[in-house]
Amino acid sequence: MTKNNIIRTSHQLNHFRGNYTKLELDFIYSFISEIREEDKDFKKYSLSLSELQRKLNKPFKTRDIEPIFDTLMSKKFKVNNNKKLAIYNFFITMEFDKEKRLLSVKFSPDLKPHLLKLDQYARGNLKYILEFKSMYSKRLYMLIAQWKKRGTFKYKVEEIREVLAVPEVYDYGNFKRRVLKTAEKELFEKSNIYFEYEEIKIGKKVESILFIIKNKAIIDDYLINITKFIDYMRDNHVNDDILFATDKNNGVEIIISISKKGMLYDKYQNIEIDKIRAKEIWNTLFSYAKKKELKCLKKEKIEKEIQQ
């Protein structure tokens, strides 16, 4: 067994069409990560039950093995492009040695062009995939990993829905909320790369999604999530000029600041902002901070650099 967490798949396999659960994807990717870059042929790849439990960070018991074996041996997936449609199964055999408590798999030989001796491939890290709660986050992470060097990629809505196996009953609003927004949040909080996106419309209908890839090799702790961001701002920016804005209700200019009690208020009128509006503003400030567009944080960074 190898401790390698790197996943390599061909670009075509990375776009496979198949309906797999979170656990099934974690199981598949865990064994793909066992394939070494120098492997010239498939071997029998094995993980102890305890190692699989550690990877999945969940109790995976012996009674869970047969059901997932049955499911994965029966499920098929498609690889479809302009030249060819192919239907595959990931594994040809799956075994569990009850005495050694060892799980072993053999990949389908048809997948050799997609998993072995690859010149071009999508390269992801199993560590991040296993941390994502959403199955859509897991698949989108690998797509983003594929296009990371390019920096952007675009899909028609129906195409990305098909790749991610999004249920047909989801209208676009549900797709946006359950898939795009969830994955955007999870990747930002848990991965070294994340994305923002733009909706491309024809008339009023969203036809395509443009994904903009961001590299998060180093990130300030306070940007990990909005709670840490709010705590940081309350600790470091009391009574500072946080944001100049115009009140959407009356068109009056306001300066957003933070009181000693940690509440947002308008500096011009010295009026505390109500909780509902404050929640909206905190979300806006967090969004600006992630994009490095919050002036008070830019000024703070410059001052720190000067002091150094």
Short mmCIF file of C-alpha atoms in Angstrom, two decimals:
data_model
loop_
_atom_site.label_atom_id
_atom_site.label_comp_id
_atom_site.label_asym_id
_atom_site.label_seq_id
_atom_site.Cartn_x
_atom_site.Cartn_y
_atom_site.Cartn_z
CA MET A 1 0.00 0.00 0.00
CA THR A 2 1.10 3.56 -0.62
CA LYS A 3 0.38 6.64 1.42
CA ASN A 4 0.09 8.61 -1.79
CA ASN A 5 -2.98 10.85 -1.82
CA ILE A 6 -2.64 11.94 -5.45
CA ILE A 7 -5.41 11.06 -7.90
CA ARG A 8 -4.66 11.02 -11.62
CA THR A 9 -7.29 10.39 -14.27
CA SER A 10 -7.51 11.11 -17.97
CA HIS A 11 -9.50 14.17 -18.94
CA GLN A 12 -12.14 11.91 -20.50
CA LEU A 13 -12.57 9.78 -17.38
CA ASN A 14 -12.73 12.93 -15.28
CA HIS A 15 -15.94 13.79 -17.14
CA PHE A 16 -17.56 10.39 -16.59
CA ARG A 17 -21.34 10.29 -16.47
CA GLY A 18 -22.55 8.13 -13.62
CA ASN A 19 -24.74 8.35 -10.54
CA TYR A 20 -22.62 7.57 -7.48
CA THR A 21 -23.20 8.40 -3.82
CA LYS A 22 -20.72 10.31 -1.64
CA LEU A 23 -19.50 7.07 -0.05
CA GLU A 24 -19.12 5.34 -3.41
CA LEU A 25 -17.09 8.23 -4.82
CA ASP A 26 -14.87 8.25 -1.73
CA PHE A 27 -14.35 4.50 -2.08
CA ILE A 28 -13.49 4.77 -5.80
CA TYR A 29 -11.14 7.72 -5.39
CA SER A 30 -9.44 6.06 -2.39
CA PHE A 31 -8.44 3.11 -4.56
CA ILE A 32 -7.51 5.27 -7.56
CA SER A 33 -5.06 7.07 -5.27
CA GLU A 34 -3.35 3.72 -4.66
CA ILE A 35 -2.29 3.55 -8.33
CA ARG A 36 1.32 4.61 -8.63
CA GLU A 37 2.45 6.91 -11.42
CA GLU A 38 5.06 4.34 -12.50
CA ASP A 39 2.57 1.44 -12.71
CA LYS A 40 2.60 -0.03 -16.22
CA ASP A 41 -0.27 -2.40 -15.58
CA PHE A 42 -3.05 -2.71 -13.06
CA LYS A 43 -2.28 -4.67 -9.92
CA LYS A 44 -4.50 -5.87 -7.14
CA TYR A 45 -4.81 -2.72 -5.02
CA SER A 46 -5.48 -3.26 -1.33
CA LEU A 47 -6.44 -1.28 1.76
CA SER A 48 -6.88 -2.61 5.25
CA LEU A 49 -10.27 -1.98 6.80
CA SER A 50 -8.65 0.27 9.41
CA GLU A 51 -6.84 2.26 6.70
CA LEU A 52 -10.07 2.72 4.76
CA GLN A 53 -11.80 3.87 7.94
CA ARG A 54 -9.01 6.36 8.52
CA LYS A 55 -9.23 7.68 4.98
CA LEU A 56 -13.01 8.00 5.06
CA ASN A 57 -12.94 9.37 8.61
CA LYS A 58 -15.99 7.30 9.45
CA PRO A 59 -16.77 3.87 10.91
CA PHE A 60 -16.81 1.56 7.89
CA LYS A 61 -17.79 -1.83 9.29
CA THR A 62 -17.64 -5.34 7.88
CA ARG A 63 -21.42 -5.35 7.39
CA ASP A 64 -21.05 -2.30 5.09
CA ILE A 65 -18.68 -4.08 2.72
CA GLU A 66 -21.00 -6.45 0.89
CA PRO A 67 -23.62 -3.79 0.05
CA ILE A 68 -21.05 -1.39 -1.42
CA PHE A 69 -19.39 -4.25 -3.33
CA ASP A 70 -22.77 -5.23 -4.79
CA THR A 71 -23.58 -1.66 -5.76
CA LEU A 72 -20.23 -0.80 -7.32
CA MET A 73 -20.05 -4.05 -9.27
CA SER A 74 -23.48 -3.39 -10.75
CA LYS A 75 -23.13 0.32 -11.51
CA LYS A 76 -21.96 1.45 -14.93
CA PHE A 77 -20.73 4.85 -16.09
CA LYS A 78 -20.34 6.50 -19.48
CA VAL A 79 -17.40 8.23 -21.09
CA ASN A 80 -18.74 10.23 -23.99
CA ASN A 81 -17.01 12.56 -26.45
CA ASN A 82 -17.30 13.62 -30.07
CA LYS A 83 -15.65 10.45 -31.35
CA LYS A 84 -16.79 7.69 -29.03
CA LEU A 85 -19.31 6.58 -26.42
CA ALA A 86 -18.11 3.88 -24.02
CA ILE A 87 -19.76 2.29 -20.99
CA TYR A 88 -17.53 0.95 -18.22
CA ASN A 89 -17.46 -0.46 -14.73
CA PHE A 90 -14.68 0.71 -12.42
CA PHE A 91 -13.87 -2.75 -11.05
CA ILE A 92 -13.84 -6.33 -12.34
CA THR A 93 -13.31 -7.91 -8.91
CA MET A 94 -13.70 -6.73 -5.33
CA GLU A 95 -12.58 -8.89 -2.42
CA PHE A 96 -12.56 -8.79 1.37
CA ASP A 97 -10.17 -11.06 3.25
CA LYS A 98 -12.01 -11.62 6.54
CA GLU A 99 -8.97 -12.93 8.39
CA LYS A 100 -6.60 -10.16 7.32
CA ARG A 101 -9.43 -7.60 7.22
CA LEU A 102 -8.11 -6.48 3.86
CA LEU A 103 -10.13 -5.00 0.99
CA SER A 104 -8.76 -5.53 -2.53
CA VAL A 105 -9.92 -4.44 -5.97
CA LYS A 106 -8.95 -4.97 -9.58
CA PHE A 107 -9.74 -2.16 -11.98
CA SER A 108 -11.35 -2.89 -15.32
CA PRO A 109 -8.60 -3.37 -17.98
CA ASP A 110 -10.58 -1.03 -20.25
CA LEU A 111 -9.62 1.81 -17.90
CA LYS A 112 -5.87 1.48 -18.52
CA PRO A 113 -5.82 4.39 -21.02
CA HIS A 114 -7.58 6.51 -18.40
CA LEU A 115 -5.56 5.63 -15.28
CA LEU A 116 -2.11 4.41 -16.38
CA LYS A 117 0.88 6.04 -18.15
CA LEU A 118 -0.94 9.32 -18.66
CA ASP A 119 0.61 12.22 -20.58
CA GLN A 120 -2.22 14.61 -19.79
CA TYR A 121 -4.38 14.14 -16.75
CA ALA A 122 -6.49 15.74 -14.06
CA ARG A 123 -4.53 15.74 -10.81
CA GLY A 124 -6.37 16.01 -7.51
CA ASN A 125 -5.68 15.38 -3.84
CA LEU A 126 -7.68 12.68 -2.08
CA LYS A 127 -7.40 14.57 1.21
CA TYR A 128 -9.68 17.33 -0.04
CA ILE A 129 -12.14 15.02 -1.78
CA LEU A 130 -12.72 13.07 1.42
CA GLU A 131 -13.39 16.28 3.37
CA PHE A 132 -16.20 17.43 1.08
CA LYS A 133 -19.69 16.54 2.28
CA SER A 134 -21.37 17.03 -1.09
CA MET A 135 -20.89 14.55 -3.92
CA TYR A 136 -21.13 17.51 -6.30
CA SER A 137 -18.19 19.19 -4.55
CA LYS A 138 -16.10 16.06 -5.06
CA ARG A 139 -16.74 15.98 -8.82
CA LEU A 140 -16.43 19.74 -9.31
CA TYR A 141 -13.13 19.76 -7.42
CA MET A 142 -11.68 17.28 -9.92
CA LEU A 143 -12.97 19.31 -12.88
CA ILE A 144 -11.39 22.45 -11.43
CA ALA A 145 -8.14 20.56 -10.85
CA GLN A 146 -8.16 19.66 -14.55
CA TRP A 147 -8.52 23.25 -15.72
CA LYS A 148 -6.42 24.89 -13.00
CA LYS A 149 -3.60 26.00 -15.31
CA ARG A 150 -6.00 27.54 -17.80
CA GLY A 151 -7.75 29.48 -15.04
CA THR A 152 -11.28 29.30 -16.45
CA PHE A 153 -13.60 26.80 -18.06
CA LYS A 154 -17.15 26.94 -19.33
CA TYR A 155 -19.96 24.42 -19.51
CA LYS A 156 -23.46 24.55 -20.83
CA VAL A 157 -25.88 24.10 -17.96
CA GLU A 158 -27.30 20.84 -19.33
CA GLU A 159 -23.79 19.45 -19.84
CA ILE A 160 -22.53 20.14 -16.31
CA ARG A 161 -25.81 18.81 -14.90
CA GLU A 162 -25.27 15.57 -16.81
CA VAL A 163 -21.63 15.21 -15.72
CA LEU A 164 -22.58 15.78 -12.07
CA ALA A 165 -25.66 13.52 -12.28
CA VAL A 166 -27.97 16.26 -11.02
CA PRO A 167 -31.58 15.00 -10.71
CA GLU A 168 -33.89 16.21 -13.45
CA VAL A 169 -36.41 17.35 -10.84
CA TYR A 170 -34.00 20.14 -9.79
CA ASP A 171 -34.93 23.35 -11.56
CA TYR A 172 -32.14 25.89 -12.16
CA GLY A 173 -32.73 27.54 -8.78
CA ASN A 174 -32.25 24.25 -6.97
CA PHE A 175 -29.22 23.41 -9.12
CA LYS A 176 -27.65 26.75 -8.26
CA ARG A 177 -28.36 26.44 -4.53
CA ARG A 178 -27.69 22.74 -3.95
CA VAL A 179 -24.84 22.25 -6.41
CA LEU A 180 -23.01 25.45 -7.35
CA LYS A 181 -23.36 27.39 -4.08
CA THR A 182 -22.65 24.34 -1.92
CA ALA A 183 -19.55 23.38 -3.91
CA GLU A 184 -18.32 26.98 -4.05
CA LYS A 185 -18.51 27.20 -0.25
CA GLU A 186 -17.00 23.77 0.44
CA LEU A 187 -14.05 24.21 -1.91
CA PHE A 188 -13.25 27.62 -0.49
CA GLU A 189 -13.36 26.38 3.11
CA LYS A 190 -11.66 22.99 2.67
CA SER A 191 -9.49 22.95 -0.46
CA ASN A 192 -6.34 24.55 -1.85
CA ILE A 193 -8.25 25.60 -4.97
CA TYR A 194 -11.73 27.02 -5.28
CA PHE A 195 -13.92 28.74 -7.85
CA GLU A 196 -16.20 31.64 -8.48
CA TYR A 197 -18.66 31.57 -11.33
CA GLU A 198 -20.56 33.74 -13.76
CA GLU A 199 -23.92 32.94 -15.32
CA ILE A 200 -24.05 33.45 -19.08
CA LYS A 201 -27.57 34.19 -20.21
CA ILE A 202 -29.42 34.18 -23.49
CA GLY A 203 -32.38 36.39 -22.80
CA LYS A 204 -33.47 35.57 -19.27
CA LYS A 205 -32.34 31.94 -19.35
CA VAL A 206 -28.95 30.88 -17.98
CA GLU A 207 -27.38 28.86 -20.80
CA SER A 208 -23.81 28.40 -19.57
CA ILE A 209 -21.65 28.67 -16.46
CA LEU A 210 -18.18 30.22 -16.58
CA PHE A 211 -16.02 28.87 -13.76
CA ILE A 212 -13.15 31.10 -12.59
CA ILE A 213 -10.49 29.11 -10.75
CA LYS A 214 -8.70 30.58 -7.76
CA ASN A 215 -5.55 29.23 -6.14
CA LYS A 216 -5.65 29.27 -2.36
CA ALA A 217 -2.13 28.05 -1.57
CA ILE A 218 -1.93 30.47 1.35
CA ILE A 219 -4.97 31.98 3.00
CA ASP A 220 -5.39 34.09 6.10
CA ASP A 221 -7.11 32.16 8.89
CA TYR A 222 -9.87 34.75 9.20
CA LEU A 223 -11.02 34.01 5.63
CA ILE A 224 -11.67 30.33 6.27
CA ASN A 225 -15.31 31.04 7.09
CA ILE A 226 -17.59 33.97 7.83
CA THR A 227 -17.65 33.36 11.60
CA LYS A 228 -13.87 33.70 11.85
CA PHE A 229 -14.02 36.74 9.58
CA ILE A 230 -16.59 38.51 11.78
CA ASP A 231 -14.61 37.70 14.93
CA TYR A 232 -11.43 39.05 13.32
CA MET A 233 -13.09 42.27 12.18
CA ARG A 234 -14.61 42.84 15.64
CA ASP A 235 -11.21 42.33 17.26
CA ASN A 236 -9.19 44.50 14.87
CA HIS A 237 -11.38 47.12 13.19
CA VAL A 238 -13.59 48.77 15.80
CA ASN A 239 -14.72 52.24 14.61
CA ASP A 240 -12.69 51.92 11.39
CA ASP A 241 -14.17 52.99 8.05
CA ILE A 242 -15.06 49.53 6.72
CA LEU A 243 -17.20 50.32 3.69
CA PHE A 244 -18.58 53.41 1.96
CA ALA A 245 -22.04 52.69 0.55
CA THR A 246 -25.40 54.12 -0.40
CA ASP A 247 -28.50 53.14 1.56
CA LYS A 248 -30.69 51.25 -0.92
CA ASN A 249 -33.86 52.48 0.80
CA ASN A 250 -33.29 56.25 0.69
CA GLY A 251 -30.16 56.84 -1.40
CA VAL A 252 -28.27 58.41 1.52
CA GLU A 253 -24.53 57.80 1.72
CA ILE A 254 -23.35 55.79 4.72
CA ILE A 255 -20.08 54.59 6.22
CA ILE A 256 -20.23 51.07 7.61
CA SER A 257 -18.24 50.61 10.82
CA ILE A 258 -18.10 48.29 13.84
CA SER A 259 -19.00 49.44 17.35
CA LYS A 260 -17.20 48.40 20.54
CA LYS A 261 -20.08 46.00 21.12
CA GLY A 262 -19.28 44.36 17.79
CA MET A 263 -22.36 45.66 15.99
CA LEU A 264 -22.39 47.22 12.52
CA TYR A 265 -23.44 50.86 12.49
CA ASP A 266 -23.58 53.90 10.20
CA LYS A 267 -20.81 56.30 11.15
CA TYR A 268 -22.48 59.29 9.48
CA GLN A 269 -25.65 59.10 11.56
CA ASN A 270 -24.28 56.99 14.44
CA ILE A 271 -27.18 54.56 14.00
CA GLU A 272 -26.91 50.82 14.62
CA ILE A 273 -27.87 48.66 11.63
CA ASP A 274 -30.71 46.19 12.20
CA LYS A 275 -29.89 42.46 12.40
CA ILE A 276 -31.38 41.44 9.05
CA ARG A 277 -29.54 44.17 7.14
CA ALA A 278 -26.37 43.53 9.17
CA LYS A 279 -26.37 39.87 8.10
CA GLU A 280 -26.53 40.95 4.44
CA ILE A 281 -23.70 43.44 4.95
CA TRP A 282 -21.48 40.90 6.75
CA ASN A 283 -21.92 38.53 3.79
CA THR A 284 -21.01 41.33 1.39
CA LEU A 285 -17.94 42.29 3.43
CA PHE A 286 -16.83 38.65 3.56
CA SER A 287 -17.22 38.38 -0.20
CA TYR A 288 -15.11 41.53 -0.72
CA ALA A 289 -12.49 40.25 1.72
CA LYS A 290 -12.14 36.94 -0.13
CA LYS A 291 -11.59 38.87 -3.36
CA LYS A 292 -9.05 41.12 -1.58
CA GLU A 293 -11.27 44.15 -2.26
CA LEU A 294 -11.83 45.36 1.32
CA LYS A 295 -9.76 48.53 1.71
CA CYS A 296 -9.28 48.34 5.49
CA LEU A 297 -7.64 44.92 5.10
CA LYS A 298 -5.43 46.16 2.24
CA LYS A 299 -4.29 49.09 4.40
CA GLU A 300 -3.65 46.71 7.31
CA LYS A 301 -1.49 44.49 5.10
CA ILE A 302 0.55 47.45 3.84
CA GLU A 303 1.11 48.68 7.40
CA LYS A 304 2.31 45.23 8.48
CA GLU A 305 4.74 45.07 5.55
CA ILE A 306 6.13 48.52 6.40
CA GLN A 307 6.62 47.49 10.04
CA GLN A 308 8.54 44.42 8.93
#
